[in-house]
Amino acid sequence: MNPKLLKLQQLFEEYAREDICLAFSGGVDSSLLLKLACDAAEKTGRKVYAVTFNTRLHPPCDLEIASRVAGELHAIHEVISVDELEQEEIRNNPVNRCYLCKKQLFTALKQFAVERGITRVLDGTNEDDLHVYRPGIQALRELEILSPLAEVHVTKAEVKEFAAHYHLSVASRPSTPCMATRLPYNTRIDYDLLDKIGTGEEYLRARIGGNVRLRLHGDVVRIEADKDSFGLIFQEYEEIVRELKGLGFLYITLDLEGFRSGSMDIGLT
């Protein structure tokens, strides 16, 4: 067995001495942790709470998928509803937005855990997250949230490998990060605009598949997609342009660097 996977199993054997509370998005990182938690808790008879945030900055499909995966793994699925944009500072999309959001969300999750007598709260931060701009990690540390993937130095590629090993239904699911990442920092976040971006991304995923982001720069919307889908985009460009302009975007561009996580974070450390 892979030594990192073995170490994760050992950690969860320790965690499962009591009930476990996990921040659960339904993505591959948190789904791998949920599988490990449920396997360990089955041996000890403890409960596993998979807690999903229902927020304005994440697409509704996250909640639907999280509910399904939690059921597949026999966890207790709970939902905490939070509107991050009620906090005026977050609506202005500052460079520390992720810190402010994580602090708000995980404070609520910690309270959820305390009410159930749970002392450990887990999240799916992995090794790769530690080497890019992730100000939310500071909030996790301040709140003493445990990140077992990062602790064992498990990379995103290894997460996918382990998820495939367990035959998780979301093993190849593309990530769906916060919708505010589609806007430049210090640009006011607008509900209607986020809905348009989300609708455009859903259309493009259905049309070309793979990873897709629509990044907005004023009147210009920049399509980030996997490079192997460029040929299909050029074949379908007339319909794609028509669809996106129908949503109200004025200029449609294709980013020749292709999809990459955190492209709005250039120059930040």
PDB file of C-alpha atoms in Angstrom:
ATOM      1  CA  MET A   1       0.000   0.000   0.000  1.00  0.00           C
ATOM      2  CA  ASN A   2       1.115   3.558  -0.687  1.00  0.00           C
ATOM      3  CA  PRO A   3       2.783   4.811   2.542  1.00  0.00           C
ATOM      4  CA  LYS A   4       0.855   8.087   2.462  1.00  0.00           C
ATOM      5  CA  LEU A   5      -2.462   6.279   2.186  1.00  0.00           C
ATOM      6  CA  LEU A   6      -1.414   4.000   5.043  1.00  0.00           C
ATOM      7  CA  LYS A   7      -0.552   7.062   7.152  1.00  0.00           C
ATOM      8  CA  LEU A   8      -3.969   8.565   6.398  1.00  0.00           C
ATOM      9  CA  GLN A   9      -5.670   5.361   7.489  1.00  0.00           C
ATOM     10  CA  GLN A  10      -3.700   5.429  10.739  1.00  0.00           C
ATOM     11  CA  LEU A  11      -4.682   9.047  11.382  1.00  0.00           C
ATOM     12  CA  PHE A  12      -8.351   8.229  10.896  1.00  0.00           C
ATOM     13  CA  GLU A  13      -8.112   5.269  13.236  1.00  0.00           C
ATOM     14  CA  GLU A  14      -7.104   7.816  15.861  1.00  0.00           C
ATOM     15  CA  TYR A  15      -9.776  10.346  14.834  1.00  0.00           C
ATOM     16  CA  ALA A  16     -12.506   7.675  14.976  1.00  0.00           C
ATOM     17  CA  ARG A  17     -12.092   7.234  18.704  1.00  0.00           C
ATOM     18  CA  GLU A  18     -14.734   9.957  18.823  1.00  0.00           C
ATOM     19  CA  ASP A  19     -17.318  11.310  16.381  1.00  0.00           C
ATOM     20  CA  ILE A  20     -15.852  13.076  13.335  1.00  0.00           C
ATOM     21  CA  CYS A  21     -16.929  16.364  11.753  1.00  0.00           C
ATOM     22  CA  LEU A  22     -15.739  17.031   8.196  1.00  0.00           C
ATOM     23  CA  ALA A  23     -16.234  20.080   5.965  1.00  0.00           C
ATOM     24  CA  PHE A  24     -17.647  18.304   2.937  1.00  0.00           C
ATOM     25  CA  SER A  25     -18.008  19.886  -0.504  1.00  0.00           C
ATOM     26  CA  GLY A  26     -18.513  16.662  -2.460  1.00  0.00           C
ATOM     27  CA  GLY A  27     -15.234  17.280  -4.296  1.00  0.00           C
ATOM     28  CA  VAL A  28     -12.561  14.656  -4.611  1.00  0.00           C
ATOM     29  CA  ASP A  29     -10.452  15.876  -1.642  1.00  0.00           C
ATOM     30  CA  SER A  30     -13.223  15.872   0.941  1.00  0.00           C
ATOM     31  CA  SER A  31     -14.778  12.721  -0.533  1.00  0.00           C
ATOM     32  CA  LEU A  32     -11.527  10.822  -0.027  1.00  0.00           C
ATOM     33  CA  LEU A  33     -11.434  12.013   3.581  1.00  0.00           C
ATOM     34  CA  LEU A  34     -15.062  11.027   4.068  1.00  0.00           C
ATOM     35  CA  LYS A  35     -14.355   7.521   2.795  1.00  0.00           C
ATOM     36  CA  LEU A  36     -11.450   7.164   5.228  1.00  0.00           C
ATOM     37  CA  ALA A  37     -13.527   8.582   8.077  1.00  0.00           C
ATOM     38  CA  CYS A  38     -16.476   6.264   7.448  1.00  0.00           C
ATOM     39  CA  ASP A  39     -14.256   3.192   7.131  1.00  0.00           C
ATOM     40  CA  ALA A  40     -12.537   4.000  10.434  1.00  0.00           C
ATOM     41  CA  ALA A  41     -15.781   4.902  12.245  1.00  0.00           C
ATOM     42  CA  GLU A  42     -17.412   1.655  11.133  1.00  0.00           C
ATOM     43  CA  LYS A  43     -14.860  -0.177  13.271  1.00  0.00           C
ATOM     44  CA  THR A  44     -15.390   1.997  16.342  1.00  0.00           C
ATOM     45  CA  GLY A  45     -19.113   2.665  16.099  1.00  0.00           C
ATOM     46  CA  ARG A  46     -18.675   6.429  16.037  1.00  0.00           C
ATOM     47  CA  LYS A  47     -20.642   8.916  13.926  1.00  0.00           C
ATOM     48  CA  VAL A  48     -19.312  10.814  10.911  1.00  0.00           C
ATOM     49  CA  TYR A  49     -20.885  14.175  10.088  1.00  0.00           C
ATOM     50  CA  ALA A  50     -20.298  15.370   6.523  1.00  0.00           C
ATOM     51  CA  VAL A  51     -21.189  19.063   6.676  1.00  0.00           C
ATOM     52  CA  THR A  52     -21.759  21.009   3.473  1.00  0.00           C
ATOM     53  CA  PHE A  53     -21.932  24.788   3.254  1.00  0.00           C
ATOM     54  CA  ASN A  54     -24.857  26.054   1.186  1.00  0.00           C
ATOM     55  CA  THR A  55     -23.580  29.464   0.088  1.00  0.00           C
ATOM     56  CA  ARG A  56     -24.084  32.155  -2.529  1.00  0.00           C
ATOM     57  CA  LEU A  57     -20.542  31.738  -3.840  1.00  0.00           C
ATOM     58  CA  HIS A  58     -20.693  28.027  -4.745  1.00  0.00           C
ATOM     59  CA  PRO A  59     -22.800  26.433  -7.478  1.00  0.00           C
ATOM     60  CA  PRO A  60     -25.959  24.504  -6.453  1.00  0.00           C
ATOM     61  CA  CYS A  61     -24.555  21.310  -8.013  1.00  0.00           C
ATOM     62  CA  ASP A  62     -22.066  21.114  -5.127  1.00  0.00           C
ATOM     63  CA  LEU A  63     -24.887  20.575  -2.641  1.00  0.00           C
ATOM     64  CA  GLU A  64     -26.592  17.978  -4.826  1.00  0.00           C
ATOM     65  CA  ILE A  65     -23.380  16.002  -5.401  1.00  0.00           C
ATOM     66  CA  ALA A  66     -22.363  16.247  -1.741  1.00  0.00           C
ATOM     67  CA  SER A  67     -25.712  14.815  -0.665  1.00  0.00           C
ATOM     68  CA  ARG A  68     -25.364  11.912  -3.085  1.00  0.00           C
ATOM     69  CA  VAL A  69     -21.779  11.050  -2.118  1.00  0.00           C
ATOM     70  CA  ALA A  70     -22.505  11.290   1.604  1.00  0.00           C
ATOM     71  CA  GLY A  71     -25.301   8.786   1.048  1.00  0.00           C
ATOM     72  CA  GLU A  72     -23.024   6.478  -0.913  1.00  0.00           C
ATOM     73  CA  LEU A  73     -20.532   6.459   1.968  1.00  0.00           C
ATOM     74  CA  HIS A  74     -23.196   6.223   4.715  1.00  0.00           C
ATOM     75  CA  ALA A  75     -22.253   9.439   6.485  1.00  0.00           C
ATOM     76  CA  ILE A  76     -24.636  11.803   8.269  1.00  0.00           C
ATOM     77  CA  HIS A  77     -25.068  14.682   5.852  1.00  0.00           C
ATOM     78  CA  GLU A  78     -25.780  18.107   7.320  1.00  0.00           C
ATOM     79  CA  VAL A  79     -26.087  21.487   5.582  1.00  0.00           C
ATOM     80  CA  ILE A  80     -25.149  24.895   6.983  1.00  0.00           C
ATOM     81  CA  SER A  81     -26.591  27.801   4.977  1.00  0.00           C
ATOM     82  CA  VAL A  82     -24.464  30.929   4.880  1.00  0.00           C
ATOM     83  CA  ASP A  83     -24.666  34.043   2.701  1.00  0.00           C
ATOM     84  CA  GLU A  84     -21.096  35.330   2.658  1.00  0.00           C
ATOM     85  CA  LEU A  85     -22.158  38.443   0.773  1.00  0.00           C
ATOM     86  CA  GLU A  86     -24.081  39.704   3.790  1.00  0.00           C
ATOM     87  CA  GLN A  87     -20.624  40.718   4.997  1.00  0.00           C
ATOM     88  CA  GLU A  88     -19.942  43.997   3.206  1.00  0.00           C
ATOM     89  CA  GLU A  89     -16.181  43.513   3.241  1.00  0.00           C
ATOM     90  CA  ILE A  90     -16.509  40.234   1.334  1.00  0.00           C
ATOM     91  CA  ARG A  91     -18.817  41.829  -1.253  1.00  0.00           C
ATOM     92  CA  ASN A  92     -15.947  44.135  -2.225  1.00  0.00           C
ATOM     93  CA  ASN A  93     -13.810  41.063  -3.088  1.00  0.00           C
ATOM     94  CA  PRO A  94     -10.593  42.102  -1.311  1.00  0.00           C
ATOM     95  CA  VAL A  95      -7.372  40.141  -1.763  1.00  0.00           C
ATOM     96  CA  ASN A  96      -7.981  38.458   1.613  1.00  0.00           C
ATOM     97  CA  ARG A  97     -11.547  37.469   0.656  1.00  0.00           C
ATOM     98  CA  CYS A  98     -10.746  33.776   1.077  1.00  0.00           C
ATOM     99  CA  TYR A  99      -9.567  34.417   4.645  1.00  0.00           C
ATOM    100  CA  LEU A 100     -12.755  36.308   5.508  1.00  0.00           C
ATOM    101  CA  CYS A 101     -14.967  33.607   3.975  1.00  0.00           C
ATOM    102  CA  LYS A 102     -13.163  30.690   5.608  1.00  0.00           C
ATOM    103  CA  LYS A 103     -13.258  32.423   8.985  1.00  0.00           C
ATOM    104  CA  GLN A 104     -17.015  32.926   8.692  1.00  0.00           C
ATOM    105  CA  LEU A 105     -17.781  29.424   7.411  1.00  0.00           C
ATOM    106  CA  PHE A 106     -15.533  27.447   9.717  1.00  0.00           C
ATOM    107  CA  THR A 107     -16.543  29.434  12.777  1.00  0.00           C
ATOM    108  CA  ALA A 108     -20.073  28.200  12.070  1.00  0.00           C
ATOM    109  CA  LEU A 109     -18.756  24.660  11.540  1.00  0.00           C
ATOM    110  CA  LYS A 110     -16.817  24.735  14.813  1.00  0.00           C
ATOM    111  CA  GLN A 111     -19.994  25.763  16.620  1.00  0.00           C
ATOM    112  CA  PHE A 112     -21.841  22.884  14.943  1.00  0.00           C
ATOM    113  CA  ALA A 113     -19.164  20.499  16.228  1.00  0.00           C
ATOM    114  CA  VAL A 114     -19.127  21.933  19.756  1.00  0.00           C
ATOM    115  CA  GLU A 115     -22.891  21.466  20.041  1.00  0.00           C
ATOM    116  CA  ARG A 116     -22.352  17.748  19.350  1.00  0.00           C
ATOM    117  CA  GLY A 117     -19.380  17.329  21.653  1.00  0.00           C
ATOM    118  CA  ILE A 118     -16.909  16.900  18.774  1.00  0.00           C
ATOM    119  CA  THR A 119     -13.398  18.230  19.361  1.00  0.00           C
ATOM    120  CA  ARG A 120     -11.856  17.625  15.917  1.00  0.00           C
ATOM    121  CA  VAL A 121     -13.019  19.364  12.742  1.00  0.00           C
ATOM    122  CA  LEU A 122     -11.416  18.358   9.428  1.00  0.00           C
ATOM    123  CA  ASP A 123     -11.084  19.905   6.000  1.00  0.00           C
ATOM    124  CA  GLY A 124      -9.690  18.816   2.617  1.00  0.00           C
ATOM    125  CA  THR A 125      -6.709  21.173   2.199  1.00  0.00           C
ATOM    126  CA  ASN A 126      -3.984  19.231   0.378  1.00  0.00           C
ATOM    127  CA  GLU A 127      -0.222  19.660  -0.061  1.00  0.00           C
ATOM    128  CA  ASP A 128      -0.536  21.631  -3.311  1.00  0.00           C
ATOM    129  CA  ASP A 129      -2.766  24.201  -1.596  1.00  0.00           C
ATOM    130  CA  LEU A 130       0.122  25.106   0.702  1.00  0.00           C
ATOM    131  CA  HIS A 131       2.247  26.322  -2.211  1.00  0.00           C
ATOM    132  CA  VAL A 132      -0.168  28.737  -3.912  1.00  0.00           C
ATOM    133  CA  TYR A 133      -2.077  31.815  -2.770  1.00  0.00           C
ATOM    134  CA  ARG A 134      -4.561  30.468  -0.220  1.00  0.00           C
ATOM    135  CA  PRO A 135      -5.175  33.122   2.487  1.00  0.00           C
ATOM    136  CA  GLY A 136      -8.024  30.983   3.840  1.00  0.00           C
ATOM    137  CA  ILE A 137      -5.477  28.569   5.277  1.00  0.00           C
ATOM    138  CA  GLN A 138      -4.635  31.190   7.910  1.00  0.00           C
ATOM    139  CA  ALA A 139      -8.247  31.108   9.088  1.00  0.00           C
ATOM    140  CA  LEU A 140      -8.162  27.307   9.287  1.00  0.00           C
ATOM    141  CA  ARG A 141      -5.039  27.470  11.444  1.00  0.00           C
ATOM    142  CA  GLU A 142      -6.514  30.123  13.722  1.00  0.00           C
ATOM    143  CA  LEU A 143      -9.569  27.925  14.266  1.00  0.00           C
ATOM    144  CA  GLU A 144      -7.423  24.786  14.719  1.00  0.00           C
ATOM    145  CA  ILE A 145      -9.031  22.927  11.822  1.00  0.00           C
ATOM    146  CA  LEU A 146      -7.225  19.676  10.965  1.00  0.00           C
ATOM    147  CA  SER A 147      -6.079  19.138   7.364  1.00  0.00           C
ATOM    148  CA  PRO A 148      -4.933  15.496   7.188  1.00  0.00           C
ATOM    149  CA  LEU A 149      -4.078  15.583   3.464  1.00  0.00           C
ATOM    150  CA  ALA A 150      -1.718  18.495   4.007  1.00  0.00           C
ATOM    151  CA  GLU A 151      -0.345  16.919   7.186  1.00  0.00           C
ATOM    152  CA  VAL A 152       0.628  13.770   5.260  1.00  0.00           C
ATOM    153  CA  HIS A 153       1.833  15.858   2.254  1.00  0.00           C
ATOM    154  CA  VAL A 154      -0.714  14.328  -0.134  1.00  0.00           C
ATOM    155  CA  THR A 155      -0.771  16.159  -3.476  1.00  0.00           C
ATOM    156  CA  LYS A 156      -3.807  16.688  -5.680  1.00  0.00           C
ATOM    157  CA  ALA A 157      -2.573  14.019  -8.097  1.00  0.00           C
ATOM    158  CA  GLU A 158      -2.262  11.552  -5.212  1.00  0.00           C
ATOM    159  CA  VAL A 159      -5.744  12.449  -3.965  1.00  0.00           C
ATOM    160  CA  LYS A 160      -7.140  11.473  -7.368  1.00  0.00           C
ATOM    161  CA  GLU A 161      -5.076   8.274  -7.343  1.00  0.00           C
ATOM    162  CA  PHE A 162      -6.382   7.285  -3.898  1.00  0.00           C
ATOM    163  CA  ALA A 163      -9.955   8.226  -4.815  1.00  0.00           C
ATOM    164  CA  ALA A 164      -9.734   5.973  -7.880  1.00  0.00           C
ATOM    165  CA  HIS A 165      -8.325   3.208  -5.660  1.00  0.00           C
ATOM    166  CA  TYR A 166     -11.500   3.390  -3.572  1.00  0.00           C
ATOM    167  CA  HIS A 167     -13.708   3.676  -6.676  1.00  0.00           C
ATOM    168  CA  LEU A 168     -15.248   6.916  -5.453  1.00  0.00           C
ATOM    169  CA  SER A 169     -17.909   8.199  -7.839  1.00  0.00           C
ATOM    170  CA  VAL A 170     -16.327  11.684  -7.843  1.00  0.00           C
ATOM    171  CA  ALA A 171     -12.735  10.500  -8.397  1.00  0.00           C
ATOM    172  CA  SER A 172     -12.451  12.388 -11.697  1.00  0.00           C
ATOM    173  CA  ARG A 173     -14.749  15.296 -10.874  1.00  0.00           C
ATOM    174  CA  PRO A 174     -13.298  18.709 -11.838  1.00  0.00           C
ATOM    175  CA  SER A 175     -12.999  21.177  -8.972  1.00  0.00           C
ATOM    176  CA  THR A 176     -15.648  23.889  -8.551  1.00  0.00           C
ATOM    177  CA  PRO A 177     -14.035  26.691  -6.541  1.00  0.00           C
ATOM    178  CA  CYS A 178     -15.698  29.795  -5.165  1.00  0.00           C
ATOM    179  CA  MET A 179     -17.402  31.823  -7.906  1.00  0.00           C
ATOM    180  CA  ALA A 180     -15.744  35.021  -6.676  1.00  0.00           C
ATOM    181  CA  THR A 181     -12.510  33.708  -8.238  1.00  0.00           C
ATOM    182  CA  ARG A 182     -14.020  34.623 -11.628  1.00  0.00           C
ATOM    183  CA  LEU A 183     -13.724  38.337 -10.834  1.00  0.00           C
ATOM    184  CA  PRO A 184     -10.617  40.486 -10.322  1.00  0.00           C
ATOM    185  CA  TYR A 185      -9.878  41.410  -6.731  1.00  0.00           C
ATOM    186  CA  ASN A 186     -11.404  44.659  -5.508  1.00  0.00           C
ATOM    187  CA  THR A 187     -14.293  44.262  -7.962  1.00  0.00           C
ATOM    188  CA  ARG A 188     -17.691  44.381  -6.266  1.00  0.00           C
ATOM    189  CA  ILE A 189     -19.413  40.985  -6.295  1.00  0.00           C
ATOM    190  CA  ASP A 190     -22.846  41.110  -7.905  1.00  0.00           C
ATOM    191  CA  TYR A 191     -25.377  38.274  -7.488  1.00  0.00           C
ATOM    192  CA  ASP A 192     -26.787  38.542 -11.007  1.00  0.00           C
ATOM    193  CA  LEU A 193     -23.329  38.616 -12.563  1.00  0.00           C
ATOM    194  CA  LEU A 194     -22.283  35.470 -10.699  1.00  0.00           C
ATOM    195  CA  ASP A 195     -25.446  33.737 -11.906  1.00  0.00           C
ATOM    196  CA  LYS A 196     -24.595  34.648 -15.518  1.00  0.00           C
ATOM    197  CA  ILE A 197     -21.044  33.361 -15.142  1.00  0.00           C
ATOM    198  CA  GLY A 198     -22.308  30.152 -13.576  1.00  0.00           C
ATOM    199  CA  THR A 199     -24.830  29.635 -16.371  1.00  0.00           C
ATOM    200  CA  GLY A 200     -22.123  30.223 -18.977  1.00  0.00           C
ATOM    201  CA  GLU A 201     -19.774  27.734 -17.347  1.00  0.00           C
ATOM    202  CA  GLU A 202     -22.475  25.061 -17.125  1.00  0.00           C
ATOM    203  CA  TYR A 203     -23.177  25.535 -20.835  1.00  0.00           C
ATOM    204  CA  LEU A 204     -19.483  25.248 -21.745  1.00  0.00           C
ATOM    205  CA  ARG A 205     -18.944  22.134 -19.601  1.00  0.00           C
ATOM    206  CA  ALA A 206     -21.874  20.458 -21.311  1.00  0.00           C
ATOM    207  CA  ARG A 207     -20.575  21.566 -24.712  1.00  0.00           C
ATOM    208  CA  ILE A 208     -16.826  20.878 -24.445  1.00  0.00           C
ATOM    209  CA  GLY A 209     -16.343  18.999 -21.136  1.00  0.00           C
ATOM    210  CA  GLY A 210     -13.377  19.156 -18.782  1.00  0.00           C
ATOM    211  CA  ASN A 211     -12.240  22.124 -16.723  1.00  0.00           C
ATOM    212  CA  VAL A 212     -13.833  25.443 -17.628  1.00  0.00           C
ATOM    213  CA  ARG A 213     -13.656  28.909 -16.072  1.00  0.00           C
ATOM    214  CA  LEU A 214     -15.126  32.207 -17.239  1.00  0.00           C
ATOM    215  CA  ARG A 215     -13.024  35.074 -15.873  1.00  0.00           C
ATOM    216  CA  LEU A 216     -14.533  38.527 -16.244  1.00  0.00           C
ATOM    217  CA  HIS A 217     -12.477  41.663 -16.907  1.00  0.00           C
ATOM    218  CA  GLY A 218     -14.886  44.551 -17.419  1.00  0.00           C
ATOM    219  CA  ASP A 219     -16.565  43.988 -20.797  1.00  0.00           C
ATOM    220  CA  VAL A 220     -14.259  41.048 -21.641  1.00  0.00           C
ATOM    221  CA  VAL A 221     -14.985  37.485 -20.577  1.00  0.00           C
ATOM    222  CA  ARG A 222     -11.967  35.165 -20.782  1.00  0.00           C
ATOM    223  CA  ILE A 223     -12.575  31.451 -21.360  1.00  0.00           C
ATOM    224  CA  GLU A 224     -10.118  29.152 -19.623  1.00  0.00           C
ATOM    225  CA  ALA A 225     -10.445  25.543 -20.779  1.00  0.00           C
ATOM    226  CA  ASP A 226      -8.291  22.428 -21.039  1.00  0.00           C
ATOM    227  CA  LYS A 227      -6.006  22.796 -24.051  1.00  0.00           C
ATOM    228  CA  ASP A 228      -7.170  19.526 -25.573  1.00  0.00           C
ATOM    229  CA  SER A 229     -10.630  21.077 -25.929  1.00  0.00           C
ATOM    230  CA  PHE A 230      -9.392  24.032 -28.015  1.00  0.00           C
ATOM    231  CA  GLY A 231     -10.151  22.238 -31.289  1.00  0.00           C
ATOM    232  CA  LEU A 232     -13.757  21.705 -30.274  1.00  0.00           C
ATOM    233  CA  ILE A 233     -14.063  25.315 -29.118  1.00  0.00           C
ATOM    234  CA  PHE A 234     -12.897  26.562 -32.529  1.00  0.00           C
ATOM    235  CA  GLN A 235     -15.329  24.211 -34.256  1.00  0.00           C
ATOM    236  CA  GLU A 236     -18.214  25.429 -32.126  1.00  0.00           C
ATOM    237  CA  TYR A 237     -17.098  29.037 -31.705  1.00  0.00           C
ATOM    238  CA  GLU A 238     -20.082  30.635 -33.462  1.00  0.00           C
ATOM    239  CA  GLU A 239     -22.604  28.962 -31.157  1.00  0.00           C
ATOM    240  CA  ILE A 240     -20.410  29.554 -28.091  1.00  0.00           C
ATOM    241  CA  VAL A 241     -20.135  33.267 -28.883  1.00  0.00           C
ATOM    242  CA  ARG A 242     -23.875  33.490 -29.519  1.00  0.00           C
ATOM    243  CA  GLU A 243     -24.672  31.768 -26.229  1.00  0.00           C
ATOM    244  CA  LEU A 244     -22.323  33.887 -24.120  1.00  0.00           C
ATOM    245  CA  LYS A 245     -23.362  37.143 -25.751  1.00  0.00           C
ATOM    246  CA  GLY A 246     -26.941  36.132 -25.100  1.00  0.00           C
ATOM    247  CA  LEU A 247     -26.052  36.138 -21.402  1.00  0.00           C
ATOM    248  CA  GLY A 248     -24.876  39.739 -21.716  1.00  0.00           C
ATOM    249  CA  PHE A 249     -21.117  39.368 -22.154  1.00  0.00           C
ATOM    250  CA  LEU A 250     -19.792  41.862 -24.695  1.00  0.00           C
ATOM    251  CA  TYR A 251     -16.379  40.508 -25.773  1.00  0.00           C
ATOM    252  CA  ILE A 252     -15.572  36.773 -25.768  1.00  0.00           C
ATOM    253  CA  THR A 253     -11.929  35.621 -25.678  1.00  0.00           C
ATOM    254  CA  LEU A 254     -10.106  32.291 -25.368  1.00  0.00           C
ATOM    255  CA  ASP A 255      -7.100  32.219 -23.034  1.00  0.00           C
ATOM    256  CA  LEU A 256      -4.338  30.451 -24.967  1.00  0.00           C
ATOM    257  CA  GLU A 257      -2.612  29.393 -21.731  1.00  0.00           C
ATOM    258  CA  GLY A 258      -5.600  27.171 -21.061  1.00  0.00           C
ATOM    259  CA  PHE A 259      -7.177  26.288 -17.736  1.00  0.00           C
ATOM    260  CA  ARG A 260      -5.132  26.923 -14.616  1.00  0.00           C
ATOM    261  CA  SER A 261      -6.219  27.292 -11.053  1.00  0.00           C
ATOM    262  CA  GLY A 262      -5.720  30.707  -9.449  1.00  0.00           C
ATOM    263  CA  SER A 263      -5.062  32.723 -12.586  1.00  0.00           C
ATOM    264  CA  MET A 264      -6.505  35.797 -10.843  1.00  0.00           C
ATOM    265  CA  ASP A 265      -3.800  35.481  -8.166  1.00  0.00           C
ATOM    266  CA  ILE A 266      -0.851  36.562 -10.332  1.00  0.00           C
ATOM    267  CA  GLY A 267       1.593  38.583  -8.256  1.00  0.00           C
ATOM    268  CA  LEU A 268       0.144  37.467  -4.916  1.00  0.00           C
ATOM    269  CA  THR A 269       1.964  35.238  -2.450  1.00  0.00           C
TER     270      THR A 269
END
